[in-house]
Amino acid sequence: MKRNLVFSFYIFDGWENNFANRVHLAYLKKYHSVFDTAVFIVVCDDVSNVELISGFEKKIVDIGFNNVEFRVRKNTVLREAEHFYKELVGHLGEFEGSVMWAHNKGVSNIYFEREWLFNWLSFMYIGTAGLISDCEKKMFENYYGGEKYFYGAPLIKGEGFGISNMYGGGFFVMNPQSILRSLAKSGKELPKLSNRSYAEELPGSLFGFDRLGSYRDAYIFGNYADFYSYTDPDWEDAERIVFNGITEKIEEVKGNIWQELNT
């Protein structure tokens, strides 16, 4: 089964020293071999800055991505949502297998605790690329029509809490062909780009909660979805809920990445 990565990465002078970006690069280095193909949408304010762009592209190749395509795009007020819509949603029919969507979440959150940001980013990477085999079972191995169309973590069940069902932070894996088949059958259309939260809102706007997957189908209720206010104990509780049964493995992965970031 072909595995594709589409990643929107915003860069700027000194981007490689930003803590969030260092976390992203560490996890991308760890999981690069998971993917058969990768598209990096290189987003910047000045698309003529060849030195900045080529430096980023070299870094991505250096950490292990070989079968990779780079597309340079100008940053806009819609940020990663615009690239999700134009580069992925608008081309779903062109993908075979699964597609993981990601972006360099947290790059602007310079005032938050490093450990807090690390926990959230770890959740998203481990809950997608780190569990890709479980993801594929739920997407492609179901015999009875109950397959998942999206997969990721942290999965939020939002009914009754004023928010949509969604993946907190906007990382997830998609099954494009099943999505398109289902939409054609129901007569629904993909929504037009409307705001910055388009990517996060898309899964829940298209399908019910039964089509949104995660490890053990575990989720967090919407009233616990304000991850910006989470403390270390909150992240520990969330980890026990979402990754129950594999928390030792999760902690080992996180510990290795954290050590790499601090040496």
mmCIF file of C-alpha atoms in Angstrom:
data_model
loop_
_atom_site.group_PDB
_atom_site.id
_atom_site.type_symbol
_atom_site.label_atom_id
_atom_site.label_comp_id
_atom_site.label_asym_id
_atom_site.label_seq_id
_atom_site.Cartn_x
_atom_site.Cartn_y
_atom_site.Cartn_z
ATOM 1 C CA MET A 1 0.000 0.000 0.000
ATOM 2 C CA LYS A 2 1.509 3.309 -1.088
ATOM 3 C CA ARG A 3 2.106 5.875 1.639
ATOM 4 C CA ASN A 4 2.301 9.552 0.732
ATOM 5 C CA LEU A 5 3.242 12.577 2.828
ATOM 6 C CA VAL A 6 2.102 16.118 2.053
ATOM 7 C CA PHE A 7 3.696 18.644 4.428
ATOM 8 C CA SER A 8 3.253 22.423 4.533
ATOM 9 C CA PHE A 9 6.389 23.911 6.109
ATOM 10 C CA TYR A 10 6.636 27.654 6.768
ATOM 11 C CA ILE A 11 10.228 28.937 6.789
ATOM 12 C CA PHE A 12 11.877 32.253 7.650
ATOM 13 C CA ASP A 13 15.324 33.536 8.552
ATOM 14 C CA GLY A 14 16.567 31.362 11.400
ATOM 15 C CA TRP A 15 13.764 28.824 10.976
ATOM 16 C CA GLU A 16 16.035 25.905 11.828
ATOM 17 C CA ASN A 17 16.700 27.279 15.339
ATOM 18 C CA ASN A 18 13.022 27.511 16.250
ATOM 19 C CA PHE A 19 12.264 24.847 18.872
ATOM 20 C CA ALA A 20 9.064 23.633 17.195
ATOM 21 C CA ASN A 21 10.905 23.226 13.908
ATOM 22 C CA ARG A 22 13.665 21.279 15.631
ATOM 23 C CA VAL A 23 11.008 18.893 16.960
ATOM 24 C CA HIS A 24 9.458 18.586 13.513
ATOM 25 C CA LEU A 25 12.799 17.801 11.917
ATOM 26 C CA ALA A 26 13.616 15.216 14.585
ATOM 27 C CA TYR A 27 10.351 13.355 14.032
ATOM 28 C CA LEU A 28 10.584 13.670 10.252
ATOM 29 C CA LYS A 29 14.052 12.148 10.447
ATOM 30 C CA LYS A 30 12.720 9.277 12.539
ATOM 31 C CA TYR A 31 9.723 8.533 10.322
ATOM 32 C CA HIS A 32 10.962 9.437 6.837
ATOM 33 C CA SER A 33 11.262 5.784 5.812
ATOM 34 C CA VAL A 34 7.563 5.249 6.511
ATOM 35 C CA PHE A 35 6.649 7.091 3.297
ATOM 36 C CA ASP A 36 7.040 6.109 -0.328
ATOM 37 C CA THR A 37 6.669 9.673 -1.597
ATOM 38 C CA ALA A 38 6.735 13.116 -0.026
ATOM 39 C CA VAL A 39 5.654 16.574 -1.128
ATOM 40 C CA PHE A 40 6.960 19.492 0.919
ATOM 41 C CA ILE A 41 5.165 22.762 0.315
ATOM 42 C CA VAL A 42 7.832 25.312 1.134
ATOM 43 C CA VAL A 43 5.954 28.353 2.427
ATOM 44 C CA CYS A 44 7.719 31.682 2.881
ATOM 45 C CA ASP A 45 7.060 35.416 2.765
ATOM 46 C CA ASP A 46 9.619 36.008 0.031
ATOM 47 C CA VAL A 47 9.524 33.300 -2.648
ATOM 48 C CA SER A 48 12.556 34.852 -4.360
ATOM 49 C CA ASN A 49 14.833 34.062 -1.392
ATOM 50 C CA VAL A 50 16.688 31.249 -3.131
ATOM 51 C CA GLU A 51 19.246 30.783 -0.343
ATOM 52 C CA LEU A 52 16.558 30.304 2.305
ATOM 53 C CA ILE A 53 14.557 27.882 0.189
ATOM 54 C CA SER A 54 17.518 25.809 -1.005
ATOM 55 C CA GLY A 55 18.781 25.532 2.572
ATOM 56 C CA PHE A 56 15.474 24.049 3.665
ATOM 57 C CA GLU A 57 15.348 21.640 0.740
ATOM 58 C CA LYS A 58 18.872 20.433 1.492
ATOM 59 C CA LYS A 59 17.935 19.830 5.120
ATOM 60 C CA ILE A 60 14.956 17.668 4.153
ATOM 61 C CA VAL A 61 17.091 15.578 1.827
ATOM 62 C CA ASP A 62 19.819 15.291 4.453
ATOM 63 C CA ILE A 63 17.419 13.815 7.034
ATOM 64 C CA GLY A 64 16.477 11.038 4.645
ATOM 65 C CA PHE A 65 13.806 12.103 2.164
ATOM 66 C CA ASN A 66 14.834 11.022 -1.320
ATOM 67 C CA ASN A 67 11.648 10.538 -3.333
ATOM 68 C CA VAL A 68 10.557 14.091 -2.566
ATOM 69 C CA GLU A 69 9.055 17.019 -4.436
ATOM 70 C CA PHE A 70 9.312 20.653 -3.309
ATOM 71 C CA ARG A 71 6.690 23.256 -4.189
ATOM 72 C CA VAL A 72 7.422 26.846 -3.204
ATOM 73 C CA ARG A 73 4.382 28.904 -2.214
ATOM 74 C CA LYS A 74 3.924 32.385 -0.765
ATOM 75 C CA ASN A 75 2.591 32.680 2.760
ATOM 76 C CA THR A 76 -0.914 34.153 3.088
ATOM 77 C CA VAL A 77 -3.350 34.947 5.875
ATOM 78 C CA LEU A 78 -4.861 31.461 5.441
ATOM 79 C CA ARG A 79 -1.489 29.856 6.186
ATOM 80 C CA GLU A 80 -1.408 26.042 5.860
ATOM 81 C CA ALA A 81 -5.154 25.829 5.171
ATOM 82 C CA GLU A 82 -4.666 27.320 1.706
ATOM 83 C CA HIS A 83 -2.039 24.752 0.785
ATOM 84 C CA PHE A 84 -4.061 21.891 2.215
ATOM 85 C CA TYR A 85 -6.942 22.955 0.002
ATOM 86 C CA LYS A 86 -5.022 23.679 -3.183
ATOM 87 C CA GLU A 87 -2.288 21.050 -3.059
ATOM 88 C CA LEU A 88 -4.145 18.117 -1.487
ATOM 89 C CA VAL A 89 -7.933 18.442 -1.356
ATOM 90 C CA GLY A 90 -8.029 19.686 -4.938
ATOM 91 C CA HIS A 91 -6.047 16.640 -6.097
ATOM 92 C CA LEU A 92 -7.423 13.779 -3.990
ATOM 93 C CA GLY A 93 -8.153 11.641 -7.030
ATOM 94 C CA GLU A 94 -4.484 11.624 -8.006
ATOM 95 C CA PHE A 95 -3.319 9.760 -4.892
ATOM 96 C CA GLU A 96 -2.993 6.011 -4.555
ATOM 97 C CA GLY A 97 -3.015 4.548 -1.065
ATOM 98 C CA SER A 98 -2.905 6.785 2.001
ATOM 99 C CA VAL A 99 -1.894 10.408 2.433
ATOM 100 C CA MET A 100 -0.620 11.943 5.636
ATOM 101 C CA TRP A 101 -1.216 15.677 5.925
ATOM 102 C CA ALA A 102 0.991 17.699 8.271
ATOM 103 C CA HIS A 103 2.336 21.194 8.843
ATOM 104 C CA ASN A 104 4.927 22.740 11.134
ATOM 105 C CA LYS A 105 2.499 23.304 13.955
ATOM 106 C CA GLY A 106 3.694 25.464 16.850
ATOM 107 C CA VAL A 107 6.274 27.489 14.969
ATOM 108 C CA SER A 108 4.691 30.746 16.177
ATOM 109 C CA ASN A 109 4.125 29.568 19.765
ATOM 110 C CA ILE A 110 7.427 30.935 21.041
ATOM 111 C CA TYR A 111 6.096 31.885 24.493
ATOM 112 C CA PHE A 112 4.894 28.442 25.527
ATOM 113 C CA GLU A 113 6.849 25.919 27.560
ATOM 114 C CA ARG A 114 9.080 23.699 25.432
ATOM 115 C CA GLU A 115 7.828 20.527 27.148
ATOM 116 C CA TRP A 116 4.197 21.454 26.461
ATOM 117 C CA LEU A 117 4.860 22.003 22.764
ATOM 118 C CA PHE A 118 6.955 18.837 22.569
ATOM 119 C CA ASN A 119 4.124 16.779 24.079
ATOM 120 C CA TRP A 120 1.566 18.040 21.577
ATOM 121 C CA LEU A 121 3.798 17.534 18.551
ATOM 122 C CA SER A 122 4.794 14.084 19.803
ATOM 123 C CA PHE A 123 1.130 13.163 20.130
ATOM 124 C CA MET A 124 0.501 14.085 16.502
ATOM 125 C CA TYR A 125 3.533 12.375 14.967
ATOM 126 C CA ILE A 126 3.282 9.178 16.982
ATOM 127 C CA GLY A 127 -0.488 9.048 16.455
ATOM 128 C CA THR A 128 -0.066 9.106 12.669
ATOM 129 C CA ALA A 129 3.303 8.061 11.210
ATOM 130 C CA GLY A 130 4.224 6.152 14.357
ATOM 131 C CA LEU A 131 1.077 4.010 14.129
ATOM 132 C CA ILE A 132 0.861 3.744 10.357
ATOM 133 C CA SER A 133 0.322 -0.030 10.397
ATOM 134 C CA ASP A 134 -2.681 0.292 12.719
ATOM 135 C CA CYS A 135 -3.921 3.117 10.532
ATOM 136 C CA GLU A 136 -3.792 0.954 7.405
ATOM 137 C CA LYS A 137 -5.680 -1.873 9.101
ATOM 138 C CA LYS A 138 -8.524 0.482 9.922
ATOM 139 C CA MET A 139 -8.503 2.111 6.485
ATOM 140 C CA PHE A 140 -7.939 -0.789 4.108
ATOM 141 C CA GLU A 141 -8.526 -4.146 5.817
ATOM 142 C CA ASN A 142 -12.164 -3.801 6.846
ATOM 143 C CA TYR A 143 -14.340 -6.301 5.004
ATOM 144 C CA TYR A 144 -17.731 -4.916 5.896
ATOM 145 C CA GLY A 145 -17.737 -1.267 4.895
ATOM 146 C CA GLY A 146 -16.778 0.099 8.298
ATOM 147 C CA GLU A 147 -13.377 1.418 7.280
ATOM 148 C CA LYS A 148 -12.031 4.703 8.548
ATOM 149 C CA TYR A 149 -11.467 7.562 6.137
ATOM 150 C CA PHE A 150 -9.229 9.583 8.486
ATOM 151 C CA TYR A 151 -6.819 8.571 11.258
ATOM 152 C CA GLY A 152 -4.763 10.491 13.794
ATOM 153 C CA ALA A 153 -4.348 11.854 17.308
ATOM 154 C CA PRO A 154 -5.477 13.541 19.397
ATOM 155 C CA LEU A 155 -8.952 12.762 18.073
ATOM 156 C CA ILE A 156 -11.614 15.020 19.580
ATOM 157 C CA LYS A 157 -15.284 14.138 19.809
ATOM 158 C CA GLY A 158 -16.934 17.498 19.624
ATOM 159 C CA GLU A 159 -20.695 16.965 19.580
ATOM 160 C CA GLY A 160 -22.433 19.021 22.207
ATOM 161 C CA PHE A 161 -19.363 21.107 23.016
ATOM 162 C CA GLY A 162 -19.614 23.765 20.325
ATOM 163 C CA ILE A 163 -16.814 22.330 18.170
ATOM 164 C CA SER A 164 -16.666 19.825 15.338
ATOM 165 C CA ASN A 165 -15.186 16.347 15.494
ATOM 166 C CA MET A 166 -11.570 16.974 14.625
ATOM 167 C CA TYR A 167 -7.899 16.117 15.099
ATOM 168 C CA GLY A 168 -6.373 18.626 17.485
ATOM 169 C CA GLY A 169 -3.493 20.341 15.759
ATOM 170 C CA GLY A 170 -4.447 19.292 12.249
ATOM 171 C CA PHE A 171 -2.325 16.175 11.603
ATOM 172 C CA PHE A 172 -4.057 13.148 10.095
ATOM 173 C CA VAL A 173 -3.834 10.362 7.550
ATOM 174 C CA MET A 174 -6.479 10.186 4.809
ATOM 175 C CA ASN A 175 -7.789 7.513 2.450
ATOM 176 C CA PRO A 176 -8.521 9.680 -0.616
ATOM 177 C CA GLN A 177 -10.177 7.041 -2.787
ATOM 178 C CA SER A 178 -12.606 5.940 -0.077
ATOM 179 C CA ILE A 179 -13.417 9.569 0.677
ATOM 180 C CA LEU A 180 -14.196 10.327 -2.954
ATOM 181 C CA ARG A 181 -16.197 7.127 -3.396
ATOM 182 C CA SER A 182 -18.321 7.914 -0.351
ATOM 183 C CA LEU A 183 -18.909 11.509 -1.412
ATOM 184 C CA ALA A 184 -19.966 10.414 -4.895
ATOM 185 C CA LYS A 185 -22.386 7.899 -3.408
ATOM 186 C CA SER A 186 -23.964 10.446 -1.062
ATOM 187 C CA GLY A 187 -23.957 13.351 -3.509
ATOM 188 C CA LYS A 188 -21.932 15.535 -1.151
ATOM 189 C CA GLU A 189 -19.164 17.814 -2.351
ATOM 190 C CA LEU A 190 -15.888 18.825 -0.793
ATOM 191 C CA PRO A 191 -16.347 22.186 0.960
ATOM 192 C CA LYS A 192 -14.692 25.302 -0.421
ATOM 193 C CA LEU A 193 -11.838 26.934 1.436
ATOM 194 C CA SER A 194 -13.309 29.365 3.963
ATOM 195 C CA ASN A 195 -10.934 29.969 6.879
ATOM 196 C CA ARG A 196 -7.668 29.048 8.596
ATOM 197 C CA SER A 197 -9.211 26.078 10.376
ATOM 198 C CA TYR A 198 -10.293 24.422 7.121
ATOM 199 C CA ALA A 199 -7.934 21.442 7.468
ATOM 200 C CA GLU A 200 -8.874 20.720 11.078
ATOM 201 C CA GLU A 201 -12.578 21.029 10.297
ATOM 202 C CA LEU A 202 -12.637 18.973 7.110
ATOM 203 C CA PRO A 203 -12.896 15.421 8.547
ATOM 204 C CA GLY A 204 -15.803 16.263 10.841
ATOM 205 C CA SER A 205 -17.552 18.367 8.215
ATOM 206 C CA LEU A 206 -17.639 15.464 5.759
ATOM 207 C CA PHE A 207 -18.322 12.394 7.893
ATOM 208 C CA GLY A 208 -19.686 11.201 11.192
ATOM 209 C CA PHE A 209 -17.480 10.164 14.050
ATOM 210 C CA ASP A 210 -17.624 6.523 12.933
ATOM 211 C CA ARG A 211 -15.321 7.330 9.992
ATOM 212 C CA LEU A 212 -12.665 9.070 12.090
ATOM 213 C CA GLY A 213 -10.034 6.652 13.345
ATOM 214 C CA SER A 214 -7.321 6.546 15.972
ATOM 215 C CA TYR A 215 -5.424 3.947 17.977
ATOM 216 C CA ARG A 216 -8.085 1.816 19.734
ATOM 217 C CA ASP A 217 -10.548 4.428 18.378
ATOM 218 C CA ALA A 218 -9.697 6.416 21.501
ATOM 219 C CA TYR A 219 -10.725 10.065 21.687
ATOM 220 C CA ILE A 220 -10.870 13.082 23.943
ATOM 221 C CA PHE A 221 -14.150 14.830 24.721
ATOM 222 C CA GLY A 222 -14.506 18.333 23.345
ATOM 223 C CA ASN A 223 -14.547 19.961 26.770
ATOM 224 C CA TYR A 224 -10.983 18.689 27.271
ATOM 225 C CA ALA A 225 -9.827 19.895 23.847
ATOM 226 C CA ASP A 226 -8.130 23.146 24.878
ATOM 227 C CA PHE A 227 -4.606 21.766 24.635
ATOM 228 C CA TYR A 228 -3.162 25.254 25.065
ATOM 229 C CA SER A 229 -4.114 25.093 28.743
ATOM 230 C CA TYR A 230 -2.768 21.575 29.332
ATOM 231 C CA THR A 231 -0.217 20.930 32.068
ATOM 232 C CA ASP A 232 2.281 18.052 32.157
ATOM 233 C CA PRO A 233 -0.150 15.881 34.199
ATOM 234 C CA ASP A 234 -2.887 16.625 31.655
ATOM 235 C CA TRP A 235 -0.686 15.334 28.849
ATOM 236 C CA GLU A 236 0.118 12.233 30.896
ATOM 237 C CA ASP A 237 -3.605 11.576 31.399
ATOM 238 C CA ALA A 238 -4.300 12.122 27.695
ATOM 239 C CA GLU A 239 -1.498 9.746 26.779
ATOM 240 C CA ARG A 240 -2.925 7.013 29.015
ATOM 241 C CA ILE A 241 -6.348 7.464 27.401
ATOM 242 C CA VAL A 242 -5.267 7.616 23.782
ATOM 243 C CA PHE A 243 -2.293 5.229 23.796
ATOM 244 C CA ASN A 244 -3.476 2.753 26.410
ATOM 245 C CA GLY A 245 -1.455 -0.445 26.119
ATOM 246 C CA ILE A 246 1.532 1.062 24.321
ATOM 247 C CA THR A 247 2.463 3.925 26.661
ATOM 248 C CA GLU A 248 5.890 2.406 27.410
ATOM 249 C CA LYS A 249 6.676 2.364 23.698
ATOM 250 C CA ILE A 250 5.423 5.940 23.351
ATOM 251 C CA GLU A 251 7.573 7.119 26.245
ATOM 252 C CA GLU A 252 10.611 5.421 24.749
ATOM 253 C CA VAL A 253 10.111 7.211 21.425
ATOM 254 C CA LYS A 254 9.551 10.555 23.146
ATOM 255 C CA GLY A 255 12.529 10.045 25.430
ATOM 256 C CA ASN A 256 14.865 9.364 22.520
ATOM 257 C CA ILE A 257 13.667 12.402 20.585
ATOM 258 C CA TRP A 258 13.873 14.634 23.673
ATOM 259 C CA GLN A 259 17.442 13.499 24.318
ATOM 260 C CA GLU A 260 18.344 14.228 20.706
ATOM 261 C CA LEU A 261 16.936 17.737 21.034
ATOM 262 C CA ASN A 262 18.895 18.437 24.187
ATOM 263 C CA THR A 263 22.336 17.154 23.233
#
